[in-house]
Amino acid sequence: ANPAKGNQRLLELVSEEELSSDYGGSGPSVAEMVAQEVEVSDVAVATPTRQIVELLTTHRRHGNMASFDFELKADEMASFTVYTNAKTDGANVVLGRCNEKVPLTTIRMTRGDGSGGSKEAGKKHNDNDRHCFKELTEESQPLRGPGQYQISVTLPPGSPHDHFVVLGNVYKYNQS
């Protein structure tokens, strides 16, 4: 209920450069991010029409898993990025259709793997430098509606609770 404490906690979970200025970071405001023009394959330039932002917290008592569901309409497509400051390496993030067993995509959150998944790819990370982000969907291959979808995060067994921020940009597109 205290915005100052909430912003302080967000800064513990996400690096200041990656966190929106609306929430105490030095990154662009949410309005600025939504106003950014992004190139996509269906249209020359698209501007996000809405954002999906979820904080997922994993707990042992919930099987080290957290998830959320969302819907895309027939004329919508979305791209997602996952951010974490997790204490444990190796979380699996899965994107799939609700009520279907086969995932559409799965990524593994690792720090310093040299693949661009960490804040500074290839840099040796220590416990005080564990910021990590990965694209769950590529801008060139966005998730397309219509549909009901779920994003879930699962940590290895015995891991402490941890936090993951999922940011999705949703765009309208011209159906051909």
PDB file of C-alpha atoms in Angstrom:
ATOM      1  CA  ALA A   1       0.000   0.000   0.000  1.00  0.00           C
ATOM      2  CA  ASN A   2       3.039   2.261   0.358  1.00  0.00           C
ATOM      3  CA  PRO A   3       4.230   3.388  -3.135  1.00  0.00           C
ATOM      4  CA  ALA A   4       7.718   4.343  -1.898  1.00  0.00           C
ATOM      5  CA  LYS A   5       8.256   0.890  -0.370  1.00  0.00           C
ATOM      6  CA  GLY A   6       6.873  -0.736  -3.517  1.00  0.00           C
ATOM      7  CA  ASN A   7       9.282   1.214  -5.742  1.00  0.00           C
ATOM      8  CA  GLN A   8      12.156   0.332  -3.418  1.00  0.00           C
ATOM      9  CA  ARG A   9      11.253  -3.365  -3.657  1.00  0.00           C
ATOM     10  CA  LEU A  10      11.019  -3.192  -7.463  1.00  0.00           C
ATOM     11  CA  LEU A  11      14.549  -1.768  -7.555  1.00  0.00           C
ATOM     12  CA  GLU A  12      15.715  -4.839  -5.650  1.00  0.00           C
ATOM     13  CA  LEU A  13      14.145  -7.070  -8.306  1.00  0.00           C
ATOM     14  CA  VAL A  14      14.953  -5.168 -11.499  1.00  0.00           C
ATOM     15  CA  SER A  15      18.011  -3.039 -12.285  1.00  0.00           C
ATOM     16  CA  GLU A  16      17.449   0.729 -12.165  1.00  0.00           C
ATOM     17  CA  GLU A  17      18.277   1.127 -15.884  1.00  0.00           C
ATOM     18  CA  GLU A  18      15.621  -1.422 -16.876  1.00  0.00           C
ATOM     19  CA  LEU A  19      12.882  -0.168 -14.548  1.00  0.00           C
ATOM     20  CA  SER A  20      10.480   2.504 -15.791  1.00  0.00           C
ATOM     21  CA  SER A  21      10.844   5.981 -14.315  1.00  0.00           C
ATOM     22  CA  ASP A  22       7.177   5.617 -13.284  1.00  0.00           C
ATOM     23  CA  TYR A  23       8.349   3.061 -10.718  1.00  0.00           C
ATOM     24  CA  GLY A  24      11.565   4.653  -9.438  1.00  0.00           C
ATOM     25  CA  GLY A  25      13.952   3.521 -12.181  1.00  0.00           C
ATOM     26  CA  SER A  26      15.888   5.509 -14.744  1.00  0.00           C
ATOM     27  CA  GLY A  27      14.306   3.787 -17.779  1.00  0.00           C
ATOM     28  CA  PRO A  28      11.692   5.421 -19.992  1.00  0.00           C
ATOM     29  CA  SER A  29       8.196   5.950 -18.600  1.00  0.00           C
ATOM     30  CA  VAL A  30       5.457   3.495 -19.542  1.00  0.00           C
ATOM     31  CA  ALA A  31       3.879   6.179 -21.754  1.00  0.00           C
ATOM     32  CA  GLU A  32       7.210   6.657 -23.567  1.00  0.00           C
ATOM     33  CA  MET A  33       7.595   2.907 -24.071  1.00  0.00           C
ATOM     34  CA  VAL A  34       4.077   2.575 -25.451  1.00  0.00           C
ATOM     35  CA  ALA A  35       4.679   5.528 -27.781  1.00  0.00           C
ATOM     36  CA  GLN A  36       7.867   4.000 -29.221  1.00  0.00           C
ATOM     37  CA  GLU A  37       7.499   2.854 -32.764  1.00  0.00           C
ATOM     38  CA  VAL A  38       8.460  -0.745 -33.396  1.00  0.00           C
ATOM     39  CA  GLU A  39       8.920  -2.351 -36.798  1.00  0.00           C
ATOM     40  CA  VAL A  40       6.998  -5.563 -37.377  1.00  0.00           C
ATOM     41  CA  SER A  41       6.575  -7.734 -40.434  1.00  0.00           C
ATOM     42  CA  ASP A  42       2.836  -7.111 -41.154  1.00  0.00           C
ATOM     43  CA  VAL A  43       2.870  -3.347 -41.128  1.00  0.00           C
ATOM     44  CA  ALA A  44       5.549  -0.750 -41.781  1.00  0.00           C
ATOM     45  CA  VAL A  45       5.404   0.607 -38.241  1.00  0.00           C
ATOM     46  CA  ALA A  46       3.267  -0.374 -35.286  1.00  0.00           C
ATOM     47  CA  THR A  47       2.779   1.269 -31.923  1.00  0.00           C
ATOM     48  CA  PRO A  48       1.854  -0.914 -28.948  1.00  0.00           C
ATOM     49  CA  THR A  49      -1.820  -0.492 -28.094  1.00  0.00           C
ATOM     50  CA  ARG A  50      -1.460  -1.926 -24.597  1.00  0.00           C
ATOM     51  CA  GLN A  51       1.029  -3.584 -22.287  1.00  0.00           C
ATOM     52  CA  ILE A  52       0.805  -6.687 -20.163  1.00  0.00           C
ATOM     53  CA  VAL A  53       2.951  -6.415 -17.023  1.00  0.00           C
ATOM     54  CA  GLU A  54       2.975  -9.205 -14.445  1.00  0.00           C
ATOM     55  CA  LEU A  55       5.100  -9.846 -11.368  1.00  0.00           C
ATOM     56  CA  LEU A  56       5.385 -13.597 -10.820  1.00  0.00           C
ATOM     57  CA  THR A  57       6.614 -14.840  -7.438  1.00  0.00           C
ATOM     58  CA  THR A  58       7.589 -18.481  -7.078  1.00  0.00           C
ATOM     59  CA  HIS A  59       7.233 -20.274  -3.721  1.00  0.00           C
ATOM     60  CA  ARG A  60       8.176 -23.769  -2.528  1.00  0.00           C
ATOM     61  CA  ARG A  61       4.649 -24.274  -1.212  1.00  0.00           C
ATOM     62  CA  HIS A  62       3.378 -23.793  -4.801  1.00  0.00           C
ATOM     63  CA  GLY A  63       5.910 -26.195  -6.328  1.00  0.00           C
ATOM     64  CA  ASN A  64       8.390 -23.387  -7.141  1.00  0.00           C
ATOM     65  CA  MET A  65       6.012 -22.282  -9.895  1.00  0.00           C
ATOM     66  CA  ALA A  66       4.006 -19.177 -10.742  1.00  0.00           C
ATOM     67  CA  SER A  67       1.870 -18.352 -13.789  1.00  0.00           C
ATOM     68  CA  PHE A  68      -0.676 -15.996 -15.287  1.00  0.00           C
ATOM     69  CA  ASP A  69      -3.200 -16.202 -18.130  1.00  0.00           C
ATOM     70  CA  PHE A  70      -3.951 -13.580 -20.763  1.00  0.00           C
ATOM     71  CA  GLU A  71      -5.989 -13.205 -23.930  1.00  0.00           C
ATOM     72  CA  LEU A  72      -5.143 -11.882 -27.380  1.00  0.00           C
ATOM     73  CA  LYS A  73      -7.955 -10.858 -29.718  1.00  0.00           C
ATOM     74  CA  ALA A  74      -8.075 -11.821 -33.411  1.00  0.00           C
ATOM     75  CA  ASP A  75      -6.361  -8.606 -34.536  1.00  0.00           C
ATOM     76  CA  GLU A  76      -3.640  -8.597 -31.840  1.00  0.00           C
ATOM     77  CA  MET A  77      -0.083  -9.823 -31.653  1.00  0.00           C
ATOM     78  CA  ALA A  78       2.351  -9.591 -28.741  1.00  0.00           C
ATOM     79  CA  SER A  79       6.019  -9.864 -27.843  1.00  0.00           C
ATOM     80  CA  PHE A  80       7.239 -10.668 -24.317  1.00  0.00           C
ATOM     81  CA  THR A  81      10.431 -10.153 -22.312  1.00  0.00           C
ATOM     82  CA  VAL A  82      11.142 -11.712 -18.905  1.00  0.00           C
ATOM     83  CA  TYR A  83      13.276  -9.906 -16.305  1.00  0.00           C
ATOM     84  CA  THR A  84      14.632 -11.268 -13.036  1.00  0.00           C
ATOM     85  CA  ASN A  85      17.102 -10.695 -10.269  1.00  0.00           C
ATOM     86  CA  ALA A  86      16.694 -14.326  -9.173  1.00  0.00           C
ATOM     87  CA  LYS A  87      18.878 -15.866  -6.505  1.00  0.00           C
ATOM     88  CA  THR A  88      18.699 -19.225  -8.313  1.00  0.00           C
ATOM     89  CA  ASP A  89      19.972 -19.805 -11.845  1.00  0.00           C
ATOM     90  CA  GLY A  90      18.074 -21.977 -14.296  1.00  0.00           C
ATOM     91  CA  ALA A  91      14.408 -21.008 -14.130  1.00  0.00           C
ATOM     92  CA  ASN A  92      12.281 -22.331 -16.997  1.00  0.00           C
ATOM     93  CA  VAL A  93       9.791 -19.917 -18.546  1.00  0.00           C
ATOM     94  CA  VAL A  94       7.064 -21.473 -20.698  1.00  0.00           C
ATOM     95  CA  LEU A  95       4.568 -19.811 -23.034  1.00  0.00           C
ATOM     96  CA  GLY A  96       1.631 -21.927 -24.149  1.00  0.00           C
ATOM     97  CA  ARG A  97      -2.039 -21.964 -24.941  1.00  0.00           C
ATOM     98  CA  CYS A  98      -4.280 -22.439 -21.921  1.00  0.00           C
ATOM     99  CA  ASN A  99      -5.368 -26.052 -21.414  1.00  0.00           C
ATOM    100  CA  GLU A 100      -2.786 -27.432 -23.884  1.00  0.00           C
ATOM    101  CA  LYS A 101       0.177 -29.559 -22.811  1.00  0.00           C
ATOM    102  CA  VAL A 102       2.593 -28.656 -25.643  1.00  0.00           C
ATOM    103  CA  PRO A 103       4.356 -25.309 -25.091  1.00  0.00           C
ATOM    104  CA  LEU A 104       4.696 -22.778 -27.881  1.00  0.00           C
ATOM    105  CA  THR A 105       8.110 -21.735 -26.572  1.00  0.00           C
ATOM    106  CA  THR A 106      10.354 -22.358 -23.565  1.00  0.00           C
ATOM    107  CA  ILE A 107      13.386 -20.385 -22.390  1.00  0.00           C
ATOM    108  CA  ARG A 108      15.855 -21.015 -19.583  1.00  0.00           C
ATOM    109  CA  MET A 109      16.875 -18.003 -17.523  1.00  0.00           C
ATOM    110  CA  THR A 110      20.647 -18.140 -16.956  1.00  0.00           C
ATOM    111  CA  ARG A 111      23.110 -15.449 -15.978  1.00  0.00           C
ATOM    112  CA  GLY A 112      26.260 -14.776 -17.976  1.00  0.00           C
ATOM    113  CA  ASP A 113      25.684 -17.524 -20.556  1.00  0.00           C
ATOM    114  CA  GLY A 114      27.057 -15.331 -23.361  1.00  0.00           C
ATOM    115  CA  SER A 115      23.868 -15.661 -25.438  1.00  0.00           C
ATOM    116  CA  GLY A 116      22.555 -12.168 -24.822  1.00  0.00           C
ATOM    117  CA  GLY A 117      20.281 -13.344 -22.044  1.00  0.00           C
ATOM    118  CA  SER A 118      22.074 -11.455 -19.338  1.00  0.00           C
ATOM    119  CA  LYS A 119      22.456  -7.736 -18.882  1.00  0.00           C
ATOM    120  CA  GLU A 120      26.074  -7.890 -20.045  1.00  0.00           C
ATOM    121  CA  ALA A 121      26.511 -11.010 -22.126  1.00  0.00           C
ATOM    122  CA  GLY A 122      29.635 -12.981 -21.410  1.00  0.00           C
ATOM    123  CA  LYS A 123      30.438 -11.047 -18.232  1.00  0.00           C
ATOM    124  CA  LYS A 124      31.253 -13.172 -15.206  1.00  0.00           C
ATOM    125  CA  HIS A 125      28.416 -12.728 -12.730  1.00  0.00           C
ATOM    126  CA  ASN A 126      28.455 -12.995  -8.974  1.00  0.00           C
ATOM    127  CA  ASP A 127      25.675 -13.073  -6.394  1.00  0.00           C
ATOM    128  CA  ASN A 128      25.518  -9.269  -6.266  1.00  0.00           C
ATOM    129  CA  ASP A 129      25.208  -8.966 -10.062  1.00  0.00           C
ATOM    130  CA  ARG A 130      22.407 -11.334 -11.032  1.00  0.00           C
ATOM    131  CA  HIS A 131      20.172  -9.222 -13.272  1.00  0.00           C
ATOM    132  CA  CYS A 132      18.948 -11.232 -16.237  1.00  0.00           C
ATOM    133  CA  PHE A 133      16.518 -10.667 -19.073  1.00  0.00           C
ATOM    134  CA  LYS A 134      15.484 -12.722 -22.085  1.00  0.00           C
ATOM    135  CA  GLU A 135      13.099 -12.351 -24.959  1.00  0.00           C
ATOM    136  CA  LEU A 136      10.307 -14.922 -24.664  1.00  0.00           C
ATOM    137  CA  THR A 137       9.080 -14.022 -28.146  1.00  0.00           C
ATOM    138  CA  GLU A 138      11.042 -12.324 -30.914  1.00  0.00           C
ATOM    139  CA  GLU A 139       9.811  -9.023 -32.361  1.00  0.00           C
ATOM    140  CA  SER A 140      10.100 -10.659 -35.811  1.00  0.00           C
ATOM    141  CA  GLN A 141       7.947 -13.630 -34.658  1.00  0.00           C
ATOM    142  CA  PRO A 142       5.281 -12.183 -32.355  1.00  0.00           C
ATOM    143  CA  LEU A 143       2.572 -14.275 -30.729  1.00  0.00           C
ATOM    144  CA  ARG A 144      -0.667 -13.865 -32.697  1.00  0.00           C
ATOM    145  CA  GLY A 145      -4.243 -13.918 -31.501  1.00  0.00           C
ATOM    146  CA  PRO A 146      -6.890 -14.980 -31.117  1.00  0.00           C
ATOM    147  CA  GLY A 147      -6.375 -17.146 -28.102  1.00  0.00           C
ATOM    148  CA  GLN A 148      -6.083 -17.705 -24.378  1.00  0.00           C
ATOM    149  CA  TYR A 149      -2.437 -18.072 -23.320  1.00  0.00           C
ATOM    150  CA  GLN A 150      -0.423 -18.753 -20.178  1.00  0.00           C
ATOM    151  CA  ILE A 151       3.114 -17.838 -19.150  1.00  0.00           C
ATOM    152  CA  SER A 152       4.618 -19.868 -16.308  1.00  0.00           C
ATOM    153  CA  VAL A 153       7.933 -19.789 -14.440  1.00  0.00           C
ATOM    154  CA  THR A 154       9.333 -22.869 -12.683  1.00  0.00           C
ATOM    155  CA  LEU A 155      12.451 -22.966 -10.516  1.00  0.00           C
ATOM    156  CA  PRO A 156      14.554 -26.069  -9.810  1.00  0.00           C
ATOM    157  CA  PRO A 157      13.449 -28.123  -6.749  1.00  0.00           C
ATOM    158  CA  GLY A 158      14.625 -26.725  -3.409  1.00  0.00           C
ATOM    159  CA  SER A 159      15.066 -23.183  -4.736  1.00  0.00           C
ATOM    160  CA  PRO A 160      14.137 -20.226  -2.519  1.00  0.00           C
ATOM    161  CA  HIS A 161      11.206 -18.053  -3.598  1.00  0.00           C
ATOM    162  CA  ASP A 162      12.024 -15.609  -6.382  1.00  0.00           C
ATOM    163  CA  HIS A 163      10.516 -12.883  -8.539  1.00  0.00           C
ATOM    164  CA  PHE A 164      10.129 -12.460 -12.292  1.00  0.00           C
ATOM    165  CA  VAL A 165       8.692  -9.483 -14.189  1.00  0.00           C
ATOM    166  CA  VAL A 166       7.032 -10.293 -17.515  1.00  0.00           C
ATOM    167  CA  LEU A 167       6.543  -7.377 -19.911  1.00  0.00           C
ATOM    168  CA  GLY A 168       4.430  -7.822 -23.032  1.00  0.00           C
ATOM    169  CA  ASN A 169       3.811  -5.281 -25.775  1.00  0.00           C
ATOM    170  CA  VAL A 170       0.525  -5.869 -27.601  1.00  0.00           C
ATOM    171  CA  TYR A 171       0.002  -4.505 -31.127  1.00  0.00           C
ATOM    172  CA  LYS A 172      -2.902  -4.362 -33.549  1.00  0.00           C
ATOM    173  CA  TYR A 173      -2.191  -5.799 -36.979  1.00  0.00           C
ATOM    174  CA  ASN A 174      -3.937  -5.870 -40.332  1.00  0.00           C
ATOM    175  CA  GLN A 175      -5.255  -9.331 -41.069  1.00  0.00           C
ATOM    176  CA  SER A 176      -4.806 -10.287 -44.704  1.00  0.00           C
TER     177      SER A 176
END
